[in-house]
XYZ file of C-alpha atoms in Angstrom:
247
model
C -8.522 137.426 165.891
C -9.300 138.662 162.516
C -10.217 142.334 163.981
C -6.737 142.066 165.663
C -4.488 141.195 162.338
C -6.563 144.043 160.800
C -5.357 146.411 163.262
C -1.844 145.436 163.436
C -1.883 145.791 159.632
C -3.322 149.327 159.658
C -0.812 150.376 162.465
C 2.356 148.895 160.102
C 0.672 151.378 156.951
C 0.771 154.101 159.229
C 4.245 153.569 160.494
C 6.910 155.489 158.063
C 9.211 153.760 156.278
C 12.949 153.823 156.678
C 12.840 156.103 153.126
C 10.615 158.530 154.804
C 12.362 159.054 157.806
C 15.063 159.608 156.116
C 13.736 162.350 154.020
C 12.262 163.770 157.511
C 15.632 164.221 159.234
C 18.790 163.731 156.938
C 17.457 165.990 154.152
C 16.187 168.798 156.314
C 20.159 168.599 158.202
C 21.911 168.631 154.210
C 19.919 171.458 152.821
C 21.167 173.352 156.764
C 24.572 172.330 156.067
C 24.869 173.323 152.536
C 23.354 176.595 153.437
C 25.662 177.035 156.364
C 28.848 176.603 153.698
C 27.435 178.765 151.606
C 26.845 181.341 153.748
C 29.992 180.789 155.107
C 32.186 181.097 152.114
C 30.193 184.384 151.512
C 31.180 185.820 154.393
C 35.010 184.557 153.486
C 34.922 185.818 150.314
C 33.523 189.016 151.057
C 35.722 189.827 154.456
C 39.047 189.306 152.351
C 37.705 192.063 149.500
C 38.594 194.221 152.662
C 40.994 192.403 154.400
C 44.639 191.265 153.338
C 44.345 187.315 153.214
C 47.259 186.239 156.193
C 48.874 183.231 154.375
C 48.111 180.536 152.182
C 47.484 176.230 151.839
C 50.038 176.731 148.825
C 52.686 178.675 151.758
C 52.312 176.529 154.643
C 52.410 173.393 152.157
C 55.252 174.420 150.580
C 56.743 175.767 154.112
C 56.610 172.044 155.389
C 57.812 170.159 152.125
C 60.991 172.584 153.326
C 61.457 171.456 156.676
C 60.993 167.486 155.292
C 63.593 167.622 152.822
C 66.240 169.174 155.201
C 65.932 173.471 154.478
C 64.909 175.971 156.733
C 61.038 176.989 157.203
C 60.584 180.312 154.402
C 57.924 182.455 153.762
C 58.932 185.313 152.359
C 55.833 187.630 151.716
C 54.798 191.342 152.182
C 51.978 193.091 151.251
C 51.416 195.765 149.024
C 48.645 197.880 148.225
C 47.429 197.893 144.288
C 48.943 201.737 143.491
C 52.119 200.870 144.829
C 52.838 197.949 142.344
C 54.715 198.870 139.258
C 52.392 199.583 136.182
C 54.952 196.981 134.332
C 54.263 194.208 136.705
C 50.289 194.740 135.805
C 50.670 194.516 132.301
C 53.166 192.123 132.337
C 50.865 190.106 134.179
C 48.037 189.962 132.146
C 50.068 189.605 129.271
C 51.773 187.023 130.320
C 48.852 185.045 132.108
C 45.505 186.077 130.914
C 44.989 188.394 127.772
C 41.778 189.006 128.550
C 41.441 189.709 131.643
C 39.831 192.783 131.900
C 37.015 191.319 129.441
C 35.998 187.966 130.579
C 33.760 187.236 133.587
C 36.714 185.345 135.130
C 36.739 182.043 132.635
C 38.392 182.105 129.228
C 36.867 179.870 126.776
C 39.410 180.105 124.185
C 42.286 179.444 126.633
C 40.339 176.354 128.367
C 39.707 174.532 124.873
C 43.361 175.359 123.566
C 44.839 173.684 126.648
C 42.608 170.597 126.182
C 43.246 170.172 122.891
C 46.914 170.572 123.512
C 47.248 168.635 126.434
C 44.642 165.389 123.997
C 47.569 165.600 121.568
C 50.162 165.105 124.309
C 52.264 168.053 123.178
C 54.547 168.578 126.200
C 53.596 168.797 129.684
C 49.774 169.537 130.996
C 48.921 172.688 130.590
C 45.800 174.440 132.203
C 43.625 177.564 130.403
C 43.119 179.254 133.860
C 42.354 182.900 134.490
C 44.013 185.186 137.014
C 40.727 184.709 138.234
C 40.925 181.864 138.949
C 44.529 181.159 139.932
C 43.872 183.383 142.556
C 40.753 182.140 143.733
C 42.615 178.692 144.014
C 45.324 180.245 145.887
C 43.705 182.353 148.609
C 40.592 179.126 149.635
C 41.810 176.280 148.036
C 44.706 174.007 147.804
C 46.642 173.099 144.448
C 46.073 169.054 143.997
C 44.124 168.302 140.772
C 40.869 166.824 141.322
C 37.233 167.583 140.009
C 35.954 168.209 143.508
C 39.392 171.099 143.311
C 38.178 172.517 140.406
C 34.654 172.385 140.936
C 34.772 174.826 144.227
C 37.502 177.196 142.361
C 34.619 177.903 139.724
C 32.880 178.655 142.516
C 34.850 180.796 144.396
C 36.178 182.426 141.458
C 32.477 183.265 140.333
C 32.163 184.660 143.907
C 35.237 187.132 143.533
C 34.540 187.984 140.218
C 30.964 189.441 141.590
C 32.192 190.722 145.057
C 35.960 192.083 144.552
C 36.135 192.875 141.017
C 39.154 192.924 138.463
C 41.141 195.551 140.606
C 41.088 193.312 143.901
C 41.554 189.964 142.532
C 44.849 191.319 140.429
C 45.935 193.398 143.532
C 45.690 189.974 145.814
C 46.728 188.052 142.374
C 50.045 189.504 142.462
C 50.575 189.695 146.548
C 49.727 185.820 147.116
C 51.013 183.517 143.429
C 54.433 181.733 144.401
C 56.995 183.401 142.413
C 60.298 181.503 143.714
C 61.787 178.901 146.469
C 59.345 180.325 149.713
C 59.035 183.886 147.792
C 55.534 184.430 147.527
C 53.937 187.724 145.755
C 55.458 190.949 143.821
C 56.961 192.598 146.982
C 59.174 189.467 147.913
C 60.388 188.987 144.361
C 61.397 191.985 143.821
C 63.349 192.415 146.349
C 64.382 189.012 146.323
C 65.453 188.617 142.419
C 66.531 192.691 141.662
C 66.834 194.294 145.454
C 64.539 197.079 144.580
C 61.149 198.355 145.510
C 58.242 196.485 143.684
C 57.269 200.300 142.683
C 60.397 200.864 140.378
C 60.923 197.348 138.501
C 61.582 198.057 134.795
C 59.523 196.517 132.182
C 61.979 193.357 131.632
C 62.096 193.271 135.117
C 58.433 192.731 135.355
C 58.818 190.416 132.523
C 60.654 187.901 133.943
C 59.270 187.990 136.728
C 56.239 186.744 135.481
C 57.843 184.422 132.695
C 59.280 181.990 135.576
C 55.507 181.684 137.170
C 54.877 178.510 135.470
C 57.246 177.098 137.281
C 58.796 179.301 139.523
C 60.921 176.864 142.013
C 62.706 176.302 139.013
C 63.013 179.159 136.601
C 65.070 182.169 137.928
C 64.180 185.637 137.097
C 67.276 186.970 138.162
C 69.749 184.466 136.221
C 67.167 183.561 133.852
C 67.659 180.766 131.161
C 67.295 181.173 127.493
C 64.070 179.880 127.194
C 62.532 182.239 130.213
C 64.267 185.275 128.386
C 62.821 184.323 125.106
C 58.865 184.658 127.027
C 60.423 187.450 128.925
C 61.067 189.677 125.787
C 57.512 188.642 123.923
C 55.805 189.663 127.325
C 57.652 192.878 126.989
C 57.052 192.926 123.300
C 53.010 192.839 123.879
C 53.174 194.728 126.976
C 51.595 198.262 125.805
C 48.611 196.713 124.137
C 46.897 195.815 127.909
C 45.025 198.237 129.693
C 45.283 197.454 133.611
C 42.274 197.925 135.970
C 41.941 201.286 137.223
């Protein structure tokens, strides 16, 4: 009997424990699947530095919200290539948005502590420090609830643009995808939509204002503009010859 027990216990040492097993199968499946997503959002991120990006979370979001409160479906969107948006609308852009643009590897330090200190001390409404870099990595993969998880992957992809598509791509898609008015969605639309005009001819205030109401542009009208989106309308224009736009 004693021989017995002593086998038994010799087969239960050999047997692996629950901990084991699951290092044998579960890990082996998470380091597949996080390779498989990364991979994956490679390939995404890479594919749309050639192709146009079709629509948007932010479009067919704000597309529904229509429909629930009562308004037709709208998505009023065209794309344009980089050399046939107006010079203005560059500059204006990066002045308006992100100063340095064309210098930082798409995060701005400076901006990101100014907004948190701002937003401790309660003055106003929150206010964010991102990059066109990052607003348009969040608006081509992403969707635009705040959360850490959110915020986490735009780093991420916005890290992934910066390296693959460069400052030229990401302010060409930048200015075809932000929301820039009720269902008007990139520099074409607006254009047409606030001055009926080609995006190629808009004027420097034009630009201006267009890209003053982007903070909140369901709101703010470029085309009837209040006092307080003239007033960032004329500093953008003030500031607008000291940016250099990508080439």
């Amino acid at each position: 009997m004693a021989i017995k027990r002593s086998k038994t216990r010799r087969k239960r040492r050999r047997s692996p424990s629950l901990r084991q097993q699951l290092k044998s199968k579960v890990l082996p499946l998470l380091i597949k699947t996080v390779l498989f997503c990364f991979l994956g959002s490679l390939v995404w991120v890479i594919a749309l530095r050639f192709i146009t990006p079709p629509i948007t979370y932010l479009m067919l979001k704000r597309g529904f919200e229509r429909q629930a409160s009562g308004k037709e479906w709208k998505i009023d969107k065209k794309w344009v290539d980089y050399a046939d948006i107006s010079d203005n609308l560059k500059r204006a852009a990066i002045a308006g948005e992100d100063a340095h643009f064309l210098t930082h590897r798409g995060f701005d330090r400076n901006a990101i502590v100014s907004a948190f200190q701002r937003n401790r001390a309660g003055d106003g409404p929150l206010r964010g420090g991102s990059t066109i870099s990052q607003q348009t990595a969040k608006n081509v993969f992403l969707w635009p609830a705040r959360s850490w998880i959110r915020k986490g992957l735009e780093s991420y992809f916005t890290v992934l643009i910066e390296i693959f598509w460069g400052k030229k791509r990401i302010l060409e898609v930048y200015l075809n995808v932000i929301e820039m008015g009720q269902g008007v969605y990139g520099a074409a639309a607006a254009s047409t939509y606030y001055f009926k005009k080609d995006v190629k001819g808009l004027t420097r205030k034009e630009s201006a204002l267009i890209i003053a109401i982007l903070p909140n542009p369901r709101s703010w009208d470029a085309k009837r503009p209040s006092a307080f989106v003239n007033r960032r309308a004329n500093n953008i224009v003030r500031y607008l010859n000291y940016y250099e736009i990508p080439d």
